[in-house]
Amino acid sequence: MSRPRRDPRAERDNRTVESRGRTRLDFGRRETLPVSGRMRRDPWREWAASLAGETDGERKRYDRSQRQMNRAEAVRFARARETLDATDISPGQPALRVIDEPAFLVFAVVETAGGRLSRFDRQVLGAARLLADAGDGGGAVVAVAPESVEGLGEAGADRLLHLPRAATQRGRTAALKAAVDRLAPRHVLLAEEGDGADCARRLSVALGEPLFANVEHLTARQAVRAIRNRGAEIGLAPPRLMTLGEDRAKPYEAVPCEAREIEGGPATAPADPAILSVEIVPGDPAKLSLSETDFVVSAGNGVSDFAAFRDLAAAMKGTPGASRVVCDAGLMPRTAQVGASGTVLAADCYLALGISGAPQHLQGIAGCEHVIAVNTDLHAAMIERAGLAIVQDAQLVMPALLKLLQERET
Amino acid sequence: MKTVVLLSDARNPVSGRAQLSRLEAQAIGLAAELDESPQGLHVGPGEEGVSAGLGHGLCGLDVIEAPEGEDPLPALAAFLATSLKSDEPPALVLCGRRGEGGLDTGLVPYLLAEALGLPILADAVALRPGEASDTLVVDQAMAKGARRRVTIRLPAIVTVHPLAPPPLPFAFGRMRRGEIRRHAADVSEVPVDVDAGERPHRARPKLMRTAGTASGGANLHVGPDPEEAARLILAYLEDNGIRRYGQG
């Protein structure tokens, strides 16, 4: 027998700890990892993380944001029970993941609109990371982006390929095709949205390669997409050219990759002779519908000056919204109502002025990534949900915001 | 300008019956603003379903009769190539951006553009004639309500986005008055390669959108000055790339 013989008495002694004047057995302590390799959950630490104030720590605050405790937070609450070593998430983990000699390449074409990685861009990079680590692994993710943006390495890109920002989609596709011909990636992933979807189809025609569009389910073994108007589906081993549906793949969250820049993109993209002029017309947030906009400024019962609120929404370049109470009172139109019986938002950011956060209202903003709450009640549900919570009267904050915005403008 | 709207073999997701796709009905609405008598073009076993396009504003419908499951692309390309060479060539070919009932890849307009050598523009929400003759101004839908206004030289293929204006109301009499011209197709005997792994669709849940890592846990400020609160809010918006203020 190669396995060492267990000594139950020694194990028992090892687990005996002194606490409050008497000995007790600490079953939370483990010498080795469990056989499954997964770390134990620490309910004590999770409970400590849900406490409201850092100073008093008396009042339990239920976190309805469904946010997993991340590493930084886990460290912050490490003092909850110092003797327990269950949340050492990955000891000895390297700070940077480097793949020097990639066995193959996976292209992830990201839009980087506004010089930032969007949520969808991160999902495309996450899906590419999944394919690069498939099987024996050793693949490298090449982020194909028009510019270098922050956070590419954290999102899972090993390499960065610059593709010049072309004026036309035809030029962009020609540049991308040249890069694909030169570097011969195993997979090319694009986003099934706007220009990415258009570029994927042009690339498919240019390469003569079939396109597996709008992937709904992606693993290392198979990619699944709906056909026949979502009546049937087909699943294949991940093909070469794919577009990923929104919210279908998880973004990468492990050790940052290096995002080293590589050569290989053409310097300039050819122009399209049929396109005579291109002009971008920015959307007017005041005229957009609530379901289409990306930033909503919303008023609740804590707001009484609605003229100032409308001025504020216009100055902040946001779409005005309101809670049910305000719409019922006739202070804002019914089309502005946010929530289960109004509009369910797809916006990125939500500024709630004087809204306490009824469950029906929180359903309406479940999709918002960033929530800012201004409310007088510390224990309001909206304050718990918010990424930035300010306990202050919204009627006082609104003129201050307007004044600050006017100062910025001049 | 003479406009042709491509009509696909769309199927109702529940009953499986042939129907007119909403996107193509919207395309007919856009075409009716440019052309007094927009024409439809369909390749398939019959005009069931697509004949509703006549009621939504089409004046005539060309149906190329091909057996079910046949690849429509060669017939479409051949028909459009002949009409492009005719005395009155179509200036604009409109189509929906995805099919509804087939493989739904959205590749047909692109393959057609390649076959005919025409430029293609995707995701149009509004069309109007350009200042010069033989040009068209296309508004393309982009994220966050922005529009890209592109001037394109005709003839061209343009696909239509769901945010285009809603279709014209259906009129039964108009549908009865519309002219349907049937053409025989050269049967190519090359059916579309339907994948063997086809199985009933299973709805899979999407990822939940939860608060990002950028909005940490303890960003709570109790009773700050209103000025301080305003500064915090603007700093948060600018750090997370939502808006930039004071830069025009």
XYZ file of C-alpha atoms in Angstrom:
658
model
C 0.000 0.000 0.000
C 1.360 3.358 -0.997
C -1.169 5.371 0.985
C 0.074 6.336 4.476
C -1.898 4.987 7.355
C -4.171 7.572 9.060
C -3.721 8.334 12.694
C -7.123 9.442 14.025
C -5.776 10.508 17.450
C -3.116 12.763 15.937
C -5.700 14.263 13.607
C -7.993 14.920 16.540
C -5.209 16.606 18.501
C -4.343 18.660 15.504
C -7.863 19.963 15.234
C -8.312 20.796 18.869
C -8.208 24.523 19.469
C -8.528 26.662 22.553
C -11.428 29.062 22.462
C -13.069 30.997 25.264
C -11.442 29.000 27.986
C -12.339 25.560 26.737
C -11.112 23.286 24.024
C -13.187 22.525 21.004
C -12.750 20.702 17.722
C -12.289 22.885 14.662
C -13.626 20.934 11.752
C -13.012 23.809 9.361
C -9.261 23.334 9.441
C -7.797 21.128 6.735
C -4.227 20.107 6.187
C -4.686 19.132 2.575
C -7.126 20.015 -0.119
C -10.185 17.805 -0.398
C -10.047 15.100 -3.037
C -12.262 17.106 -5.385
C -9.617 19.837 -5.491
C -12.196 22.546 -4.862
C -11.860 24.923 -1.972
C -14.338 24.735 0.852
C -16.948 27.455 1.113
C -16.671 29.508 4.219
C -20.205 30.469 5.295
C -18.831 32.580 8.146
C -16.906 34.746 5.787
C -19.866 35.064 3.420
C -22.005 36.107 6.345
C -19.431 38.690 7.394
C -19.388 40.064 3.860
C -23.098 40.763 4.025
C -22.898 43.024 7.087
C -23.938 46.604 6.487
C -21.396 48.899 8.105
C -17.740 48.279 8.478
C -17.574 50.039 11.821
C -20.557 48.741 13.725
C -21.112 45.492 11.831
C -24.232 44.891 13.844
C -26.941 45.170 11.258
C -27.333 42.381 8.717
C -27.580 43.709 5.174
C -28.929 41.346 2.587
C -27.092 41.675 -0.689
C -29.595 41.221 -3.505
C -27.184 42.126 -6.257
C -26.259 38.439 -6.722
C -22.654 39.524 -6.860
C -20.142 36.815 -6.136
C -17.577 37.797 -3.555
C -14.473 38.620 -5.543
C -10.900 38.271 -4.440
C -10.497 41.842 -3.262
C -13.584 41.651 -1.120
C -12.535 38.297 0.274
C -9.285 39.859 1.400
C -11.148 42.766 2.956
C -13.216 40.427 5.024
C -10.342 38.101 5.813
C -10.301 39.397 9.364
C -13.712 37.843 9.984
C -12.116 34.584 11.062
C -8.391 34.625 10.878
C -7.827 31.055 11.950
C -9.616 29.626 8.943
C -7.650 29.095 5.748
C -10.430 28.107 3.386
C -10.442 31.180 1.142
C -6.837 31.119 0.074
C -8.170 30.944 -3.418
C -5.062 29.916 -5.278
C -1.793 29.998 -3.375
C 1.296 30.268 -5.486
C -0.618 31.485 -8.500
C 1.529 33.370 -11.023
C 0.721 37.024 -11.483
C 0.732 36.784 -15.283
C -0.088 33.948 -17.616
C 2.410 33.705 -20.464
C 2.092 31.449 -23.495
C 5.369 31.723 -25.363
C 4.978 29.157 -28.104
C 1.293 28.826 -28.885
C 0.218 25.571 -30.468
C -2.485 27.395 -32.426
C -4.194 30.772 -32.504
C -7.781 31.814 -31.838
C -8.859 35.209 -33.185
C -11.314 37.245 -31.130
C -12.414 40.323 -33.061
C -13.470 43.059 -30.629
C -15.085 46.387 -31.457
C -13.692 48.460 -28.540
C -16.304 51.158 -29.111
C -15.321 54.355 -27.330
C -11.850 53.029 -26.542
C -13.157 50.538 -23.966
C -13.893 46.841 -23.859
C -17.639 46.362 -23.678
C -19.347 43.521 -21.846
C -19.925 41.756 -25.167
C -16.237 42.193 -26.111
C -15.263 40.496 -22.853
C -17.640 37.633 -23.598
C -16.112 37.133 -27.060
C -12.650 37.082 -25.493
C -13.875 34.636 -22.842
C -15.255 32.309 -25.510
C -11.970 32.518 -27.432
C -10.099 31.698 -24.214
C -12.324 28.629 -23.804
C -11.472 27.440 -27.313
C -7.760 28.164 -26.848
C -7.677 26.082 -23.677
C -9.678 23.258 -25.279
C -8.244 19.773 -25.413
C -4.557 19.860 -24.577
C -4.640 23.642 -24.476
C -1.625 25.669 -25.434
C -3.542 27.912 -27.798
C -3.217 31.658 -27.704
C -6.037 34.165 -27.938
C -5.323 36.978 -30.369
C -7.466 40.027 -29.725
C -7.998 41.762 -33.061
C -8.698 45.377 -32.173
C -8.294 48.739 -33.871
C -6.437 50.149 -30.892
C -4.815 49.027 -27.680
C -7.327 49.282 -24.863
C -7.060 48.800 -21.138
C -7.904 45.432 -19.658
C -7.266 43.207 -22.689
C -4.944 40.984 -20.663
C -7.437 40.679 -17.805
C -10.105 39.749 -20.344
C -7.971 36.830 -21.528
C -6.016 38.040 -24.574
C -2.507 36.611 -25.007
C -1.707 38.649 -28.093
C -2.973 41.864 -29.595
C -3.182 42.399 -33.328
C -3.711 45.961 -34.512
C -6.121 46.295 -37.355
C -6.460 49.851 -38.697
C -9.856 51.399 -38.096
C -11.258 51.348 -41.607
C -13.842 53.795 -42.897
C -15.858 51.045 -44.565
C -16.754 47.502 -43.632
C -15.305 46.235 -46.901
C -11.902 47.671 -46.047
C -12.061 46.249 -42.552
C -12.902 42.795 -43.891
C -10.046 42.914 -46.398
C -7.595 43.764 -43.606
C -9.005 40.991 -41.404
C -8.828 38.486 -44.246
C -5.170 39.362 -44.837
C -4.448 38.726 -41.142
C -6.347 35.411 -41.212
C -4.441 34.297 -44.311
C -1.126 35.208 -42.741
C -1.550 33.815 -39.232
C -3.935 30.912 -40.045
C -5.926 30.849 -36.778
C -7.841 27.729 -35.819
C -10.969 29.711 -34.925
C -12.168 33.220 -35.683
C -14.798 34.556 -33.265
C -16.867 37.684 -33.757
C -19.793 39.279 -31.962
C -23.255 38.794 -33.476
C -24.059 42.482 -33.236
C -23.823 45.403 -35.630
C -20.534 45.689 -37.444
C -19.165 42.415 -36.079
C -22.023 40.444 -37.612
C -21.607 42.265 -40.939
C -17.854 41.699 -40.941
C -18.270 37.972 -40.161
C -20.537 37.477 -43.171
C -18.238 39.391 -45.488
C -15.312 37.353 -44.187
C -17.222 34.115 -44.681
C -17.847 35.011 -48.340
C -14.278 36.210 -48.874
C -12.728 33.081 -47.350
C -15.286 30.735 -48.888
C -15.750 29.279 -45.431
C -19.132 28.455 -43.872
C -20.249 30.708 -41.029
C -21.685 29.301 -37.812
C -23.731 32.317 -36.860
C -25.223 33.372 -33.533
C -23.840 30.573 -31.352
C -26.105 30.001 -28.357
C -24.053 27.439 -26.475
C -20.315 27.031 -26.722
C -18.084 24.482 -25.081
C -14.720 23.076 -26.089
C -16.468 20.118 -27.714
C -19.447 21.652 -29.449
C -21.066 24.821 -30.635
C -24.847 24.981 -30.889
C -26.988 27.402 -32.875
C -30.715 27.696 -33.510
C -32.147 27.237 -36.998
C -35.651 27.226 -38.549
C -36.729 30.327 -36.659
C -35.663 28.803 -33.342
C -37.613 25.631 -33.992
C -34.561 23.397 -34.277
C -30.862 23.549 -33.497
C -27.632 22.086 -34.782
C -24.534 21.242 -32.788
C -21.093 20.732 -34.297
C -17.522 20.589 -33.124
C -16.581 24.308 -32.983
C -16.040 25.317 -36.629
C -13.510 27.840 -37.856
C -15.680 30.899 -38.317
C -18.280 31.697 -35.646
C -20.264 34.608 -34.321
C -21.289 34.544 -30.680
C -24.711 35.641 -29.428
C -24.868 38.214 -26.661
C -24.772 36.879 -23.076
C -23.931 33.380 -24.280
C -20.362 32.933 -23.012
C -18.771 33.843 -19.709
C -16.025 36.440 -19.646
C -12.587 35.234 -18.534
C -11.857 35.855 -14.886
C -8.697 33.948 -13.937
C -5.044 35.034 -14.027
C -4.374 37.977 -16.373
C -2.773 37.182 -19.710
C -0.050 39.294 -21.244
C -1.772 40.846 -24.334
C 1.538 41.218 -26.138
C 1.366 43.138 -29.371
C 2.246 41.204 -32.528
C 2.935 42.193 -36.086
C 0.838 40.911 -38.909
C -1.896 43.402 -39.590
C -1.771 45.434 -42.785
C -0.876 49.083 -42.360
C -3.835 50.508 -44.231
C -7.210 49.181 -45.200
C -8.360 49.550 -48.798
C -11.336 51.817 -49.438
C -14.658 50.805 -50.935
C -15.248 52.565 -54.280
C -19.041 52.301 -53.985
C -19.202 54.191 -50.657
C -19.133 57.926 -51.296
C -19.368 59.307 -47.755
C -19.741 58.079 -44.195
C -21.020 60.178 -41.314
C -21.880 59.146 -37.748
C -25.053 60.676 -36.320
C -24.983 60.258 -32.523
C -28.231 59.222 -30.878
C -30.156 61.852 -28.929
C -30.739 60.338 -25.471
C -33.790 62.515 -24.845
C -35.594 61.020 -27.848
C -34.474 57.415 -27.432
C -36.831 54.865 -25.989
C -35.961 53.480 -22.555
C -35.297 50.012 -23.955
C -32.726 51.315 -26.446
C -30.759 53.811 -24.392
C -27.565 53.099 -22.439
C -27.948 55.565 -19.565
C -31.153 56.295 -17.648
C -31.610 59.075 -15.101
C -34.648 58.160 -13.048
C -36.772 59.955 -10.473
C -38.790 58.500 -7.612
C -40.839 59.752 -4.728
C -37.833 61.567 -3.272
C -37.887 64.068 -6.134
C -40.386 66.910 -6.058
C -38.890 69.441 -8.495
C -39.486 67.810 -11.867
C -38.433 70.789 -13.972
C -34.981 70.554 -12.383
C -35.033 66.788 -12.890
C -35.711 67.159 -16.639
C -32.937 69.745 -16.916
C -30.611 67.390 -15.085
C -31.437 64.424 -17.366
C -30.743 66.602 -20.419
C -27.496 67.957 -18.953
C -26.301 64.464 -18.056
C -27.145 63.233 -21.584
C -29.349 60.519 -20.131
C -32.855 59.329 -20.913
C -35.364 60.360 -18.221
C -37.140 57.535 -16.414
C -39.380 57.322 -13.360
C -40.739 54.938 -10.773
C -44.341 53.769 -10.643
C -45.329 56.201 -7.893
C -44.255 59.179 -9.974
C -46.017 57.935 -13.110
C -49.205 57.176 -11.174
C -49.186 60.727 -9.858
C -48.994 61.996 -13.427
C -45.694 63.779 -12.895
C -43.941 61.820 -15.644
C -45.455 60.059 -18.683
C -46.308 56.383 -18.411
C -43.763 55.567 -21.139
C -41.019 56.653 -18.743
C -41.925 54.038 -16.126
C -39.104 51.642 -15.251
C -39.895 48.285 -13.714
C -41.829 45.078 -14.167
C -44.976 46.814 -15.416
C -43.060 49.519 -17.289
C -39.883 49.049 -19.286
C -37.285 46.430 -18.451
C -34.035 48.227 -19.191
C -31.045 47.024 -21.156
C -29.025 50.098 -20.228
C -25.468 50.028 -18.904
C -25.984 52.580 -16.196
C -28.897 53.688 -14.026
C -28.986 56.756 -11.813
C -31.790 56.440 -9.263
C -32.731 59.732 -7.583
C -34.962 59.252 -4.572
C -35.990 55.701 -5.431
C -36.084 53.204 -2.583
C -36.194 50.161 -4.871
C -39.359 48.107 -4.763
C -38.824 44.533 -5.979
C -40.808 45.277 -9.170
C -38.578 48.263 -9.827
C -35.410 46.250 -9.218
C -36.616 43.675 -11.769
C -36.669 46.437 -14.337
C -33.030 47.318 -13.718
C -31.741 43.766 -13.288
C -29.774 44.122 -16.530
C -27.977 47.325 -15.579
C -24.315 46.877 -14.877
C -23.772 50.139 -13.015
C -26.325 51.549 -10.606
C -25.978 54.825 -8.725
C -28.455 55.450 -5.926
C -29.191 58.724 -4.152
C -31.597 58.197 -1.298
C -32.149 59.369 2.256
C -32.692 55.864 3.639
C -29.509 53.919 4.357
C -31.380 50.637 4.429
C -33.282 51.059 1.151
C -33.037 48.166 -1.293
C -31.732 50.494 -4.012
C -28.793 51.502 -1.800
C -27.904 47.814 -1.456
C -28.167 47.210 -5.173
C -26.094 50.237 -6.142
C -22.442 50.275 -7.139
C -22.233 53.851 -5.846
C -24.632 54.571 -3.003
C -25.087 58.071 -1.639
C -27.257 58.592 1.428
C -28.405 62.154 0.856
C -31.547 64.013 -0.175
C -31.975 63.839 -3.956
C -33.531 67.312 -3.954
C -30.235 68.714 -2.634
C -28.002 66.638 -4.906
C -29.826 67.593 -8.134
C -28.991 71.345 -8.072
C -25.419 70.531 -7.010
C -25.078 68.157 -9.987
C -26.543 70.745 -12.367
C -24.168 73.399 -11.059
C -21.152 71.115 -11.394
C -22.142 70.150 -14.949
C -22.510 73.809 -15.913
C -19.045 74.513 -14.502
C -17.626 71.660 -16.572
C -19.264 72.935 -19.734
C -17.724 76.373 -19.472
C -35.706 54.261 -58.653
C -36.645 50.692 -59.398
C -36.492 48.555 -56.274
C -36.679 44.792 -55.795
C -37.428 43.264 -52.377
C -36.223 39.713 -51.807
C -38.767 37.590 -49.949
C -37.590 34.510 -48.104
C -39.363 31.318 -47.200
C -40.167 32.332 -43.623
C -41.932 29.959 -41.272
C -44.003 30.639 -38.208
C -41.991 29.369 -35.232
C -45.055 27.776 -33.616
C -47.212 26.428 -36.436
C -44.472 26.000 -39.039
C -46.704 27.572 -41.701
C -45.290 29.815 -44.381
C -45.607 33.510 -43.543
C -44.180 36.868 -44.547
C -41.204 37.769 -42.389
C -41.688 41.032 -40.484
C -38.269 42.292 -41.566
C -39.219 41.857 -45.209
C -42.527 43.620 -44.603
C -40.489 46.511 -43.161
C -38.241 46.364 -46.239
C -41.336 46.704 -48.438
C -42.304 49.800 -46.436
C -38.855 51.338 -47.049
C -39.020 50.397 -50.739
C -42.468 51.978 -51.141
C -40.991 55.360 -50.161
C -38.440 55.194 -52.965
C -40.375 53.440 -55.706
C -44.011 53.800 -56.714
C -44.213 50.171 -57.798
C -41.798 48.039 -55.789
C -41.451 44.467 -56.955
C -40.947 41.304 -54.914
C -38.819 38.307 -55.769
C -39.192 34.884 -54.199
C -37.650 31.495 -54.904
C -39.601 28.562 -53.554
C -42.349 26.060 -54.146
C -45.158 28.631 -54.206
C -46.309 32.081 -53.166
C -48.076 30.993 -49.980
C -46.974 33.360 -47.237
C -45.013 35.781 -49.406
C -48.132 36.888 -51.305
C -48.986 38.866 -48.154
C -46.196 41.189 -49.284
C -48.527 42.431 -52.040
C -50.972 43.495 -49.365
C -48.217 45.356 -47.511
C -47.263 47.513 -50.494
C -45.664 45.468 -53.275
C -47.059 45.975 -56.774
C -45.807 42.790 -58.383
C -44.237 39.537 -57.317
C -41.910 37.276 -59.304
C -41.987 33.710 -58.046
C -39.312 31.368 -59.320
C -40.740 27.941 -58.745
C -38.123 25.672 -57.265
C -38.616 22.510 -55.233
C -38.548 22.779 -51.475
C -35.096 22.553 -49.911
C -33.391 23.743 -53.096
C -30.625 26.332 -52.751
C -32.282 29.620 -53.846
C -29.011 31.397 -54.576
C -28.324 30.309 -58.214
C -31.905 31.071 -59.260
C -31.841 34.466 -57.503
C -28.465 35.390 -58.992
C -29.507 34.319 -62.498
C -32.809 36.230 -62.343
C -31.237 39.408 -60.969
C -28.319 39.224 -63.421
C -30.747 39.150 -66.366
C -32.854 41.971 -64.966
C -29.718 44.069 -64.289
C -28.862 43.742 -67.988
C -32.385 44.609 -69.136
C -33.609 48.049 -70.289
C -34.955 48.978 -66.873
C -32.473 47.529 -64.401
C -33.324 47.567 -60.683
C -31.289 50.165 -58.818
C -31.750 48.745 -55.343
C -32.182 45.238 -53.945
C -33.605 45.151 -50.401
C -33.704 42.143 -48.108
C -34.101 41.224 -44.460
C -30.922 40.717 -42.490
C -31.697 37.115 -41.430
C -33.946 34.404 -42.722
C -36.650 32.990 -40.501
C -37.268 29.360 -41.187
C -34.190 28.033 -42.944
C -30.617 27.932 -41.716
C -30.955 31.609 -40.695
C -27.301 32.522 -41.189
C -27.998 35.812 -42.991
C -25.459 34.895 -45.683
C -27.684 35.003 -48.785
C -27.442 38.797 -49.393
C -23.659 38.646 -49.091
C -23.323 35.652 -51.408
C -25.649 37.375 -53.843
C -23.573 40.569 -53.704
C -20.480 38.499 -54.413
C -22.166 36.700 -57.323
C -23.504 39.907 -58.892
C -20.517 42.084 -58.038
C -22.692 44.630 -56.207
C -21.788 46.568 -53.046
C -23.715 45.615 -49.897
C -24.725 47.627 -46.838
C -26.203 46.077 -43.702
C -28.762 47.152 -41.096
C -30.598 50.000 -42.818
C -33.305 51.818 -40.853
C -34.002 54.675 -43.287
C -33.398 55.233 -47.000
C -33.635 58.305 -49.178
C -32.296 59.233 -52.609
C -28.967 61.048 -52.626
C -28.312 64.469 -54.145
C -26.548 63.075 -57.189
C -28.454 60.674 -59.385
C -27.669 56.996 -58.877
C -26.822 57.504 -55.228
C -28.677 56.502 -52.096
C -28.336 57.752 -48.514
C -28.677 54.879 -46.048
C -29.012 55.279 -42.265
C -27.485 52.250 -40.579
C -28.510 51.316 -37.044
C -25.677 51.213 -34.534
C -25.569 50.552 -30.807
C -26.935 53.147 -28.349
C -29.320 54.714 -30.833
C -26.543 56.126 -33.015
C -26.938 56.088 -36.794
C -24.312 55.900 -39.511
C -25.295 57.872 -42.599
C -23.668 56.301 -45.642
C -23.974 57.544 -49.227
C -23.671 54.656 -51.615
C -23.518 54.427 -55.392
C -26.280 52.363 -56.976
C -26.979 49.615 -57.874
C -26.530 48.066 -54.446
C -27.901 45.485 -52.030
C -29.144 46.770 -48.667
C -30.341 44.669 -45.731
C -32.943 45.996 -43.305
C -32.673 46.217 -39.503
C -35.610 45.478 -37.138
C -35.519 49.109 -35.914
C -36.723 50.298 -39.348
C -40.227 51.844 -39.388
C -43.050 49.337 -38.903
C -44.584 47.753 -42.022
C -47.409 49.390 -43.944
C -50.844 48.128 -42.940
C -52.057 45.048 -44.762
C -54.799 45.516 -47.374
C -56.573 42.451 -48.681
C -57.804 44.114 -51.893
C -54.297 45.237 -52.700
C -53.075 41.713 -52.283
C -55.764 40.449 -54.697
C -54.915 43.141 -57.275
C -51.153 42.471 -57.183
C -49.653 40.681 -60.139
C -47.859 37.374 -59.554
C -45.519 36.256 -62.350
C -44.342 32.664 -62.169
C -41.068 31.529 -63.679
C -39.596 28.071 -63.979
C -36.188 27.485 -62.401
C -33.360 25.437 -63.807
C -33.290 22.622 -61.315
C -29.696 22.342 -60.207
C -30.185 19.104 -58.256
C -27.905 20.453 -55.550
C -29.931 20.625 -52.356
C -28.712 22.702 -49.437
C -26.586 20.499 -47.204
C -28.856 20.169 -44.222
C -26.757 19.218 -41.258
C -27.324 15.722 -40.000
C -27.239 16.835 -36.383
C -30.524 18.737 -36.524
C -32.561 18.301 -33.347
C -35.376 20.135 -31.577
C -34.376 23.497 -30.212
C -33.707 23.780 -26.509
C -33.953 27.234 -25.013
C -30.804 27.894 -23.034
C -30.647 30.553 -20.375
C -28.587 33.621 -21.102
C -25.952 34.852 -18.700
C -27.385 37.021 -15.985
C -26.284 40.611 -16.153
C -24.931 41.361 -12.725
C -22.979 44.233 -11.335
C -19.498 44.393 -12.780
C -16.316 44.181 -10.784
C -15.775 47.890 -11.315
C -18.623 48.685 -8.965
C -17.130 47.130 -5.862
C -19.055 46.441 -2.695
C -18.417 49.206 -0.228
C -18.927 52.324 -2.325
C -21.326 53.711 0.253
C -21.255 57.353 1.342
C -23.475 58.364 4.223
C -24.511 62.001 4.348
C -21.911 63.696 2.157
C -22.257 67.350 1.137
C -24.422 67.693 -1.981
C -21.398 69.121 -3.828
C -19.265 66.160 -2.757
C -22.066 63.762 -3.815
C -22.289 65.421 -7.242
C -18.541 65.132 -7.689
C -18.657 61.443 -6.708
C -21.436 60.715 -9.186
C -19.669 62.377 -12.105
C -16.367 60.681 -11.189
C -18.109 57.296 -11.111
C -19.721 57.876 -14.517
C -16.442 58.953 -16.082
C -14.398 56.152 -14.492
C -16.773 53.534 -15.850
C -16.878 55.114 -19.282
C -20.593 55.859 -19.282
C -20.346 59.541 -20.218
C -17.710 62.223 -20.573
C -18.738 65.685 -19.478
C -17.260 69.026 -20.406
C -15.684 67.890 -23.658
C -18.171 69.244 -26.141
